[in-house]
Amino acid sequence: MTLDLAFHGAAGCVTGFCARLTTDRASVLIDCGMFQGPKTLKALNYEPFPFKASEIDAVLLTHTHIDHSGLLPKLMRAGFKGPILATAGTRDLCAVMLPDAGDIQESEVRHLNRRNEQRGRDPVEPIYTARDAVRTLELFRTVKLGRDIDVAPGITARYWEAGHILGSASIEVRVETAERPVSLLFSGDLGPGGRDFLPDPQGPAGIDHLVIESTYGDRPRPPVDPASRRRMLANELRAAQKAGGPLLIPAFAVERSQELLADLQILTRDGEIPETDIFLDSPLAIEATEVFRKRGWSPVIERNPFEDLVSGGRLQFLREPWESDRLERLRGWHIILAASGMCDAGRVRKHLKRLLWRRDATVLLPGFQAAGTLGRILAEGASSVRIQGEDIMVRARVRSLDIYSGHADQAGLVAWAKSRQPVAGAVFLAHGEPDGLEGLRDQLLGAGFPGERLVIPTLDERFRLTRAGAVAEAGGARILPAAATRPDWHNARARLMLDLNARLEALPSDAAREALLENLANTIAAGRAVDLAQGALPAAAPV
């Protein structure tokens, strides 16, 4: 029996994880995530899958986050009818997150099509709708940690605690072959351990092949216990209050928002920060909070730390757009938590547009920011940004507080991988940007893993597996590897527009501005003439 493993997402980048395991008898996906980051990468969300959805027998879902589950409704629309196997926590969170993602798709497409109509362009369709997401939920089947599950002919699975978010799991897959079963372990996203909200990540030892995430593969972080984490957050809050204006926290709606609210509640109760109004401005985060109140029992502290997170008093849940709009009237220090965590969608972009230019405002980034996202651009110190076609100066305090990450750091990843030994075959490094992948590879080499068995797959790369190794098969990627993690021409255009506007304003006279624009127009015209001569453009192409 042949056994193939292909990587259709989060290969060379941190979003869109999707692995396909294929035998002579069955085909199974591990996750089916949405791409985020540069528009070149996000465009893959709209393209056909590199496989036939109708031929997939089942999906094994590690956790809820959109870069792991976000294309499940698209998979269903494309013909998938099999089960989606997930823990109860993951299923409940997907029940609020996937319809919300569908709503966002429909809303963004409505706005885009209005602009396309003005520009004479063809309308586009959403990747999927909220109704598609609801239909997809009918395919979910819940599983329990530590129990064997029949997945497809010749394939069984067992879910292990991953410690990343509520319901997250690493998945052990066993495939029957003519000689003996071959085992694979997919880490999913691994938690850092030592958290009061979630257990430490676990997993089996003695497997044949390991697929491990590498988000922080190049970055060790000093260990931070819960009390130290809250002290560091309190310092940032006091500094934001001293600045005099609002504190905006772009927070992931699932897990990050709930952890921050729980810590804010503790800090306020203990008098570590002055009381202030706190607004959770994300319908998805509000719905997810209800799931955490239901399922957030922590065996570490033997209680549910989220059970008291209810709207009322100084904590307000803003469900309706008009409630969010009213925040524009507020003055002085207050706290707003809004999605998305990487600043690429949702209500947070509206708040960034109105707050980034204010010197009294603070923006606190509490998690990983993928390449090409607005959050990454802000974290890297941009002096101006372009949001929904508008140029915005960055005068606000932009702070990063990397203590709420749900991901293990370099040392945690290496320790988890070593605990899985012996690994008879390949160790695939996925879900990381190039520096993270290479950094983790170097550390695993130093930890005694054979270099010839450490594999960094590229997008859509396929491997023929045996118990002892992996051989790459021929195949073509949908985009070049470097395009997944670097700013693309869309980012370059936005940067050019910002620089052009700044330069025009800085010139001493209208004559100088006209001369600059004429030079640019001549450069564009010369380039067009070359393209026409080479047949790269039709004669009627617009200038």
JSON list of C-alpha atoms in Angstrom, two decimals, residues 276-445:
[
{"chain": "A", "resi": 276, "resn": "THR", "atom": "CA", "xyz": [-12.01, 52.00, 33.61]},
{"chain": "A", "resi": 277, "resn": "ASP", "atom": "CA", "xyz": [-14.54, 51.12, 30.96]},
{"chain": "A", "resi": 278, "resn": "ILE", "atom": "CA", "xyz": [-13.62, 47.99, 28.99]},
{"chain": "A", "resi": 279, "resn": "PHE", "atom": "CA", "xyz": [-15.34, 47.27, 25.68]},
{"chain": "A", "resi": 280, "resn": "LEU", "atom": "CA", "xyz": [-15.29, 43.91, 23.92]},
{"chain": "A", "resi": 281, "resn": "ASP", "atom": "CA", "xyz": [-16.07, 45.08, 20.38]},
{"chain": "A", "resi": 282, "resn": "SER", "atom": "CA", "xyz": [-16.33, 41.82, 18.47]},
{"chain": "A", "resi": 283, "resn": "PRO", "atom": "CA", "xyz": [-19.53, 39.80, 18.00]},
{"chain": "A", "resi": 284, "resn": "LEU", "atom": "CA", "xyz": [-17.43, 36.69, 17.41]},
{"chain": "A", "resi": 285, "resn": "ALA", "atom": "CA", "xyz": [-15.41, 37.20, 20.60]},
{"chain": "A", "resi": 286, "resn": "ILE", "atom": "CA", "xyz": [-18.65, 37.71, 22.53]},
{"chain": "A", "resi": 287, "resn": "GLU", "atom": "CA", "xyz": [-20.10, 34.45, 21.22]},
{"chain": "A", "resi": 288, "resn": "ALA", "atom": "CA", "xyz": [-16.81, 32.66, 21.87]},
{"chain": "A", "resi": 289, "resn": "THR", "atom": "CA", "xyz": [-16.82, 33.96, 25.45]},
{"chain": "A", "resi": 290, "resn": "GLU", "atom": "CA", "xyz": [-20.07, 32.09, 26.02]},
{"chain": "A", "resi": 291, "resn": "VAL", "atom": "CA", "xyz": [-18.35, 28.89, 24.88]},
{"chain": "A", "resi": 292, "resn": "PHE", "atom": "CA", "xyz": [-15.49, 29.55, 27.28]},
{"chain": "A", "resi": 293, "resn": "ARG", "atom": "CA", "xyz": [-17.96, 30.15, 30.12]},
{"chain": "A", "resi": 294, "resn": "LYS", "atom": "CA", "xyz": [-19.49, 26.76, 29.30]},
{"chain": "A", "resi": 295, "resn": "ARG", "atom": "CA", "xyz": [-16.36, 24.68, 28.59]},
{"chain": "A", "resi": 296, "resn": "GLY", "atom": "CA", "xyz": [-13.44, 26.64, 30.08]},
{"chain": "A", "resi": 297, "resn": "TRP", "atom": "CA", "xyz": [-12.80, 24.50, 33.15]},
{"chain": "A", "resi": 298, "resn": "SER", "atom": "CA", "xyz": [-9.06, 24.52, 33.89]},
{"chain": "A", "resi": 299, "resn": "PRO", "atom": "CA", "xyz": [-7.58, 21.46, 35.58]},
{"chain": "A", "resi": 300, "resn": "VAL", "atom": "CA", "xyz": [-4.56, 23.60, 36.47]},
{"chain": "A", "resi": 301, "resn": "ILE", "atom": "CA", "xyz": [-6.47, 25.93, 38.81]},
{"chain": "A", "resi": 302, "resn": "GLU", "atom": "CA", "xyz": [-9.47, 23.60, 39.27]},
{"chain": "A", "resi": 303, "resn": "ARG", "atom": "CA", "xyz": [-12.07, 26.16, 38.26]},
{"chain": "A", "resi": 304, "resn": "ASN", "atom": "CA", "xyz": [-13.36, 28.00, 35.21]},
{"chain": "A", "resi": 305, "resn": "PRO", "atom": "CA", "xyz": [-11.51, 31.35, 35.02]},
{"chain": "A", "resi": 306, "resn": "PHE", "atom": "CA", "xyz": [-13.97, 32.65, 32.43]},
{"chain": "A", "resi": 307, "resn": "GLU", "atom": "CA", "xyz": [-17.26, 32.05, 34.24]},
{"chain": "A", "resi": 308, "resn": "ASP", "atom": "CA", "xyz": [-17.54, 35.66, 35.49]},
{"chain": "A", "resi": 309, "resn": "LEU", "atom": "CA", "xyz": [-16.94, 37.27, 32.07]},
{"chain": "A", "resi": 310, "resn": "VAL", "atom": "CA", "xyz": [-20.37, 38.80, 31.57]},
{"chain": "A", "resi": 311, "resn": "SER", "atom": "CA", "xyz": [-21.45, 42.15, 30.20]},
{"chain": "A", "resi": 312, "resn": "GLY", "atom": "CA", "xyz": [-22.34, 44.72, 32.82]},
{"chain": "A", "resi": 313, "resn": "GLY", "atom": "CA", "xyz": [-20.77, 47.43, 34.94]},
{"chain": "A", "resi": 314, "resn": "ARG", "atom": "CA", "xyz": [-17.43, 48.56, 33.49]},
{"chain": "A", "resi": 315, "resn": "LEU", "atom": "CA", "xyz": [-17.24, 45.61, 31.06]},
{"chain": "A", "resi": 316, "resn": "GLN", "atom": "CA", "xyz": [-19.48, 46.03, 28.04]},
{"chain": "A", "resi": 317, "resn": "PHE", "atom": "CA", "xyz": [-20.10, 43.67, 25.12]},
{"chain": "A", "resi": 318, "resn": "LEU", "atom": "CA", "xyz": [-20.75, 45.55, 21.87]},
{"chain": "A", "resi": 319, "resn": "ARG", "atom": "CA", "xyz": [-22.69, 43.38, 19.45]},
{"chain": "A", "resi": 320, "resn": "GLU", "atom": "CA", "xyz": [-24.23, 45.90, 17.08]},
{"chain": "A", "resi": 321, "resn": "PRO", "atom": "CA", "xyz": [-22.32, 48.18, 14.67]},
{"chain": "A", "resi": 322, "resn": "TRP", "atom": "CA", "xyz": [-24.01, 51.27, 16.09]},
{"chain": "A", "resi": 323, "resn": "GLU", "atom": "CA", "xyz": [-22.76, 50.37, 19.57]},
{"chain": "A", "resi": 324, "resn": "SER", "atom": "CA", "xyz": [-19.24, 50.22, 18.18]},
{"chain": "A", "resi": 325, "resn": "ASP", "atom": "CA", "xyz": [-19.66, 53.55, 16.40]},
{"chain": "A", "resi": 326, "resn": "ARG", "atom": "CA", "xyz": [-20.57, 55.25, 19.70]},
{"chain": "A", "resi": 327, "resn": "LEU", "atom": "CA", "xyz": [-17.00, 54.72, 20.94]},
{"chain": "A", "resi": 328, "resn": "GLU", "atom": "CA", "xyz": [-15.94, 57.62, 18.73]},
{"chain": "A", "resi": 329, "resn": "ARG", "atom": "CA", "xyz": [-17.57, 59.99, 21.22]},
{"chain": "A", "resi": 330, "resn": "LEU", "atom": "CA", "xyz": [-15.53, 58.79, 24.20]},
{"chain": "A", "resi": 331, "resn": "ARG", "atom": "CA", "xyz": [-12.59, 60.80, 25.51]},
{"chain": "A", "resi": 332, "resn": "GLY", "atom": "CA", "xyz": [-9.88, 59.91, 28.01]},
{"chain": "A", "resi": 333, "resn": "TRP", "atom": "CA", "xyz": [-8.53, 56.51, 28.94]},
{"chain": "A", "resi": 334, "resn": "HIS", "atom": "CA", "xyz": [-10.60, 53.42, 28.24]},
{"chain": "A", "resi": 335, "resn": "ILE", "atom": "CA", "xyz": [-9.86, 49.95, 26.83]},
{"chain": "A", "resi": 336, "resn": "ILE", "atom": "CA", "xyz": [-11.15, 48.46, 23.57]},
{"chain": "A", "resi": 337, "resn": "LEU", "atom": "CA", "xyz": [-10.60, 44.84, 22.55]},
{"chain": "A", "resi": 338, "resn": "ALA", "atom": "CA", "xyz": [-11.48, 44.29, 18.89]},
{"chain": "A", "resi": 339, "resn": "ALA", "atom": "CA", "xyz": [-10.77, 41.65, 16.25]},
{"chain": "A", "resi": 340, "resn": "SER", "atom": "CA", "xyz": [-8.90, 40.76, 14.17]},
{"chain": "A", "resi": 341, "resn": "GLY", "atom": "CA", "xyz": [-5.69, 40.07, 16.03]},
{"chain": "A", "resi": 342, "resn": "MET", "atom": "CA", "xyz": [-3.50, 40.82, 12.99]},
{"chain": "A", "resi": 343, "resn": "CYS", "atom": "CA", "xyz": [-5.48, 43.98, 12.12]},
{"chain": "A", "resi": 344, "resn": "ASP", "atom": "CA", "xyz": [-6.48, 42.65, 8.70]},
{"chain": "A", "resi": 345, "resn": "ALA", "atom": "CA", "xyz": [-10.26, 42.55, 9.05]},
{"chain": "A", "resi": 346, "resn": "GLY", "atom": "CA", "xyz": [-13.14, 43.28, 11.37]},
{"chain": "A", "resi": 347, "resn": "ARG", "atom": "CA", "xyz": [-13.95, 46.30, 13.52]},
{"chain": "A", "resi": 348, "resn": "VAL", "atom": "CA", "xyz": [-10.37, 46.87, 14.65]},
{"chain": "A", "resi": 349, "resn": "ARG", "atom": "CA", "xyz": [-9.53, 48.54, 11.34]},
{"chain": "A", "resi": 350, "resn": "LYS", "atom": "CA", "xyz": [-12.18, 51.20, 11.96]},
{"chain": "A", "resi": 351, "resn": "HIS", "atom": "CA", "xyz": [-10.67, 51.92, 15.38]},
{"chain": "A", "resi": 352, "resn": "LEU", "atom": "CA", "xyz": [-7.14, 52.03, 13.96]},
{"chain": "A", "resi": 353, "resn": "LYS", "atom": "CA", "xyz": [-8.24, 54.59, 11.36]},
{"chain": "A", "resi": 354, "resn": "ARG", "atom": "CA", "xyz": [-9.57, 56.91, 14.04]},
{"chain": "A", "resi": 355, "resn": "LEU", "atom": "CA", "xyz": [-6.89, 56.34, 16.71]},
{"chain": "A", "resi": 356, "resn": "LEU", "atom": "CA", "xyz": [-3.51, 55.77, 15.02]},
{"chain": "A", "resi": 357, "resn": "TRP", "atom": "CA", "xyz": [-2.97, 59.46, 14.30]},
{"chain": "A", "resi": 358, "resn": "ARG", "atom": "CA", "xyz": [-3.63, 60.47, 17.95]},
{"chain": "A", "resi": 359, "resn": "ARG", "atom": "CA", "xyz": [-0.60, 60.92, 20.18]},
{"chain": "A", "resi": 360, "resn": "ASP", "atom": "CA", "xyz": [-2.61, 60.11, 23.31]},
{"chain": "A", "resi": 361, "resn": "ALA", "atom": "CA", "xyz": [-3.72, 56.70, 22.02]},
{"chain": "A", "resi": 362, "resn": "THR", "atom": "CA", "xyz": [-2.00, 53.34, 22.53]},
{"chain": "A", "resi": 363, "resn": "VAL", "atom": "CA", "xyz": [-2.19, 50.22, 20.37]},
{"chain": "A", "resi": 364, "resn": "LEU", "atom": "CA", "xyz": [-1.11, 47.04, 22.13]},
{"chain": "A", "resi": 365, "resn": "LEU", "atom": "CA", "xyz": [-0.32, 44.00, 19.93]},
{"chain": "A", "resi": 366, "resn": "PRO", "atom": "CA", "xyz": [-0.52, 40.90, 22.16]},
{"chain": "A", "resi": 367, "resn": "GLY", "atom": "CA", "xyz": [0.30, 38.12, 19.69]},
{"chain": "A", "resi": 368, "resn": "PHE", "atom": "CA", "xyz": [2.10, 36.93, 16.58]},
{"chain": "A", "resi": 369, "resn": "GLN", "atom": "CA", "xyz": [1.72, 39.12, 13.48]},
{"chain": "A", "resi": 370, "resn": "ALA", "atom": "CA", "xyz": [2.14, 37.31, 10.16]},
{"chain": "A", "resi": 371, "resn": "ALA", "atom": "CA", "xyz": [4.21, 38.77, 7.32]},
{"chain": "A", "resi": 372, "resn": "GLY", "atom": "CA", "xyz": [2.29, 41.22, 5.12]},
{"chain": "A", "resi": 373, "resn": "THR", "atom": "CA", "xyz": [-0.43, 41.93, 7.68]},
{"chain": "A", "resi": 374, "resn": "LEU", "atom": "CA", "xyz": [-1.21, 45.42, 8.95]},
{"chain": "A", "resi": 375, "resn": "GLY", "atom": "CA", "xyz": [-0.32, 44.24, 12.45]},
{"chain": "A", "resi": 376, "resn": "ARG", "atom": "CA", "xyz": [3.17, 43.22, 11.30]},
{"chain": "A", "resi": 377, "resn": "ILE", "atom": "CA", "xyz": [3.63, 46.55, 9.51]},
{"chain": "A", "resi": 378, "resn": "LEU", "atom": "CA", "xyz": [2.70, 48.42, 12.70]},
{"chain": "A", "resi": 379, "resn": "ALA", "atom": "CA", "xyz": [4.91, 46.19, 14.85]},
{"chain": "A", "resi": 380, "resn": "GLU", "atom": "CA", "xyz": [7.87, 46.95, 12.58]},
{"chain": "A", "resi": 381, "resn": "GLY", "atom": "CA", "xyz": [7.49, 50.67, 13.25]},
{"chain": "A", "resi": 382, "resn": "ALA", "atom": "CA", "xyz": [5.75, 52.12, 10.19]},
{"chain": "A", "resi": 383, "resn": "SER", "atom": "CA", "xyz": [5.33, 55.90, 10.40]},
{"chain": "A", "resi": 384, "resn": "SER", "atom": "CA", "xyz": [2.24, 55.79, 8.17]},
{"chain": "A", "resi": 385, "resn": "VAL", "atom": "CA", "xyz": [-0.10, 53.09, 6.89]},
{"chain": "A", "resi": 386, "resn": "ARG", "atom": "CA", "xyz": [-2.84, 52.77, 4.33]},
{"chain": "A", "resi": 387, "resn": "ILE", "atom": "CA", "xyz": [-6.19, 51.44, 5.60]},
{"chain": "A", "resi": 388, "resn": "GLN", "atom": "CA", "xyz": [-9.12, 50.93, 3.24]},
{"chain": "A", "resi": 389, "resn": "GLY", "atom": "CA", "xyz": [-7.64, 53.38, 0.74]},
{"chain": "A", "resi": 390, "resn": "GLU", "atom": "CA", "xyz": [-6.85, 56.11, 3.28]},
{"chain": "A", "resi": 391, "resn": "ASP", "atom": "CA", "xyz": [-3.41, 57.30, 4.38]},
{"chain": "A", "resi": 392, "resn": "ILE", "atom": "CA", "xyz": [-3.06, 57.34, 8.18]},
{"chain": "A", "resi": 393, "resn": "MET", "atom": "CA", "xyz": [-0.12, 58.79, 10.10]},
{"chain": "A", "resi": 394, "resn": "VAL", "atom": "CA", "xyz": [1.04, 56.64, 13.02]},
{"chain": "A", "resi": 395, "resn": "ARG", "atom": "CA", "xyz": [1.44, 58.93, 16.02]},
{"chain": "A", "resi": 396, "resn": "ALA", "atom": "CA", "xyz": [-0.05, 56.57, 18.62]},
{"chain": "A", "resi": 397, "resn": "ARG", "atom": "CA", "xyz": [2.14, 54.48, 20.90]},
{"chain": "A", "resi": 398, "resn": "VAL", "atom": "CA", "xyz": [2.41, 51.04, 19.29]},
{"chain": "A", "resi": 399, "resn": "ARG", "atom": "CA", "xyz": [3.45, 48.36, 21.75]},
{"chain": "A", "resi": 400, "resn": "SER", "atom": "CA", "xyz": [4.01, 44.61, 21.41]},
{"chain": "A", "resi": 401, "resn": "LEU", "atom": "CA", "xyz": [3.51, 42.33, 24.39]},
{"chain": "A", "resi": 402, "resn": "ASP", "atom": "CA", "xyz": [4.45, 38.82, 23.35]},
{"chain": "A", "resi": 403, "resn": "ILE", "atom": "CA", "xyz": [3.35, 37.11, 26.56]},
{"chain": "A", "resi": 404, "resn": "TYR", "atom": "CA", "xyz": [-0.11, 36.02, 25.47]},
{"chain": "A", "resi": 405, "resn": "SER", "atom": "CA", "xyz": [0.99, 33.90, 22.57]},
{"chain": "A", "resi": 406, "resn": "GLY", "atom": "CA", "xyz": [-0.69, 30.52, 22.47]},
{"chain": "A", "resi": 407, "resn": "HIS", "atom": "CA", "xyz": [2.41, 29.04, 20.80]},
{"chain": "A", "resi": 408, "resn": "ALA", "atom": "CA", "xyz": [5.38, 27.27, 22.33]},
{"chain": "A", "resi": 409, "resn": "ASP", "atom": "CA", "xyz": [8.69, 29.04, 21.84]},
{"chain": "A", "resi": 410, "resn": "GLN", "atom": "CA", "xyz": [11.84, 27.50, 20.38]},
{"chain": "A", "resi": 411, "resn": "ALA", "atom": "CA", "xyz": [12.81, 25.71, 23.59]},
{"chain": "A", "resi": 412, "resn": "GLY", "atom": "CA", "xyz": [9.26, 24.44, 24.09]},
{"chain": "A", "resi": 413, "resn": "LEU", "atom": "CA", "xyz": [9.06, 23.05, 20.56]},
{"chain": "A", "resi": 414, "resn": "VAL", "atom": "CA", "xyz": [12.39, 21.26, 20.88]},
{"chain": "A", "resi": 415, "resn": "ALA", "atom": "CA", "xyz": [11.44, 19.80, 24.28]},
{"chain": "A", "resi": 416, "resn": "TRP", "atom": "CA", "xyz": [8.10, 18.56, 22.92]},
{"chain": "A", "resi": 417, "resn": "ALA", "atom": "CA", "xyz": [9.77, 17.00, 19.86]},
{"chain": "A", "resi": 418, "resn": "LYS", "atom": "CA", "xyz": [12.39, 15.24, 22.01]},
{"chain": "A", "resi": 419, "resn": "SER", "atom": "CA", "xyz": [9.62, 13.78, 24.15]},
{"chain": "A", "resi": 420, "resn": "ARG", "atom": "CA", "xyz": [8.16, 12.13, 21.05]},
{"chain": "A", "resi": 421, "resn": "GLN", "atom": "CA", "xyz": [11.33, 10.14, 20.38]},
{"chain": "A", "resi": 422, "resn": "PRO", "atom": "CA", "xyz": [12.23, 7.75, 18.99]},
{"chain": "A", "resi": 423, "resn": "VAL", "atom": "CA", "xyz": [11.03, 9.08, 15.63]},
{"chain": "A", "resi": 424, "resn": "ALA", "atom": "CA", "xyz": [11.83, 6.38, 13.09]},
{"chain": "A", "resi": 425, "resn": "GLY", "atom": "CA", "xyz": [11.24, 8.41, 9.94]},
{"chain": "A", "resi": 426, "resn": "ALA", "atom": "CA", "xyz": [10.96, 12.07, 8.94]},
{"chain": "A", "resi": 427, "resn": "VAL", "atom": "CA", "xyz": [10.35, 15.20, 10.99]},
{"chain": "A", "resi": 428, "resn": "PHE", "atom": "CA", "xyz": [8.44, 17.73, 8.88]},
{"chain": "A", "resi": 429, "resn": "LEU", "atom": "CA", "xyz": [8.75, 21.36, 9.94]},
{"chain": "A", "resi": 430, "resn": "ALA", "atom": "CA", "xyz": [5.61, 23.30, 9.01]},
{"chain": "A", "resi": 431, "resn": "HIS", "atom": "CA", "xyz": [3.59, 26.35, 10.09]},
{"chain": "A", "resi": 432, "resn": "GLY", "atom": "CA", "xyz": [6.53, 28.73, 10.25]},
{"chain": "A", "resi": 433, "resn": "GLU", "atom": "CA", "xyz": [8.15, 31.57, 8.34]},
{"chain": "A", "resi": 434, "resn": "PRO", "atom": "CA", "xyz": [11.62, 30.87, 6.89]},
{"chain": "A", "resi": 435, "resn": "ASP", "atom": "CA", "xyz": [13.55, 32.12, 9.94]},
{"chain": "A", "resi": 436, "resn": "GLY", "atom": "CA", "xyz": [11.37, 30.08, 12.27]},
{"chain": "A", "resi": 437, "resn": "LEU", "atom": "CA", "xyz": [11.74, 26.95, 10.17]},
{"chain": "A", "resi": 438, "resn": "GLU", "atom": "CA", "xyz": [15.51, 27.21, 9.87]},
{"chain": "A", "resi": 439, "resn": "GLY", "atom": "CA", "xyz": [15.89, 28.17, 13.52]},
{"chain": "A", "resi": 440, "resn": "LEU", "atom": "CA", "xyz": [13.97, 25.11, 14.68]},
{"chain": "A", "resi": 441, "resn": "ARG", "atom": "CA", "xyz": [15.84, 22.89, 12.25]},
{"chain": "A", "resi": 442, "resn": "ASP", "atom": "CA", "xyz": [19.17, 24.03, 13.70]},
{"chain": "A", "resi": 443, "resn": "GLN", "atom": "CA", "xyz": [17.99, 23.40, 17.25]},
{"chain": "A", "resi": 444, "resn": "LEU", "atom": "CA", "xyz": [16.66, 19.94, 16.42]},
{"chain": "A", "resi": 445, "resn": "LEU", "atom": "CA", "xyz": [20.00, 19.12, 14.78]}
]
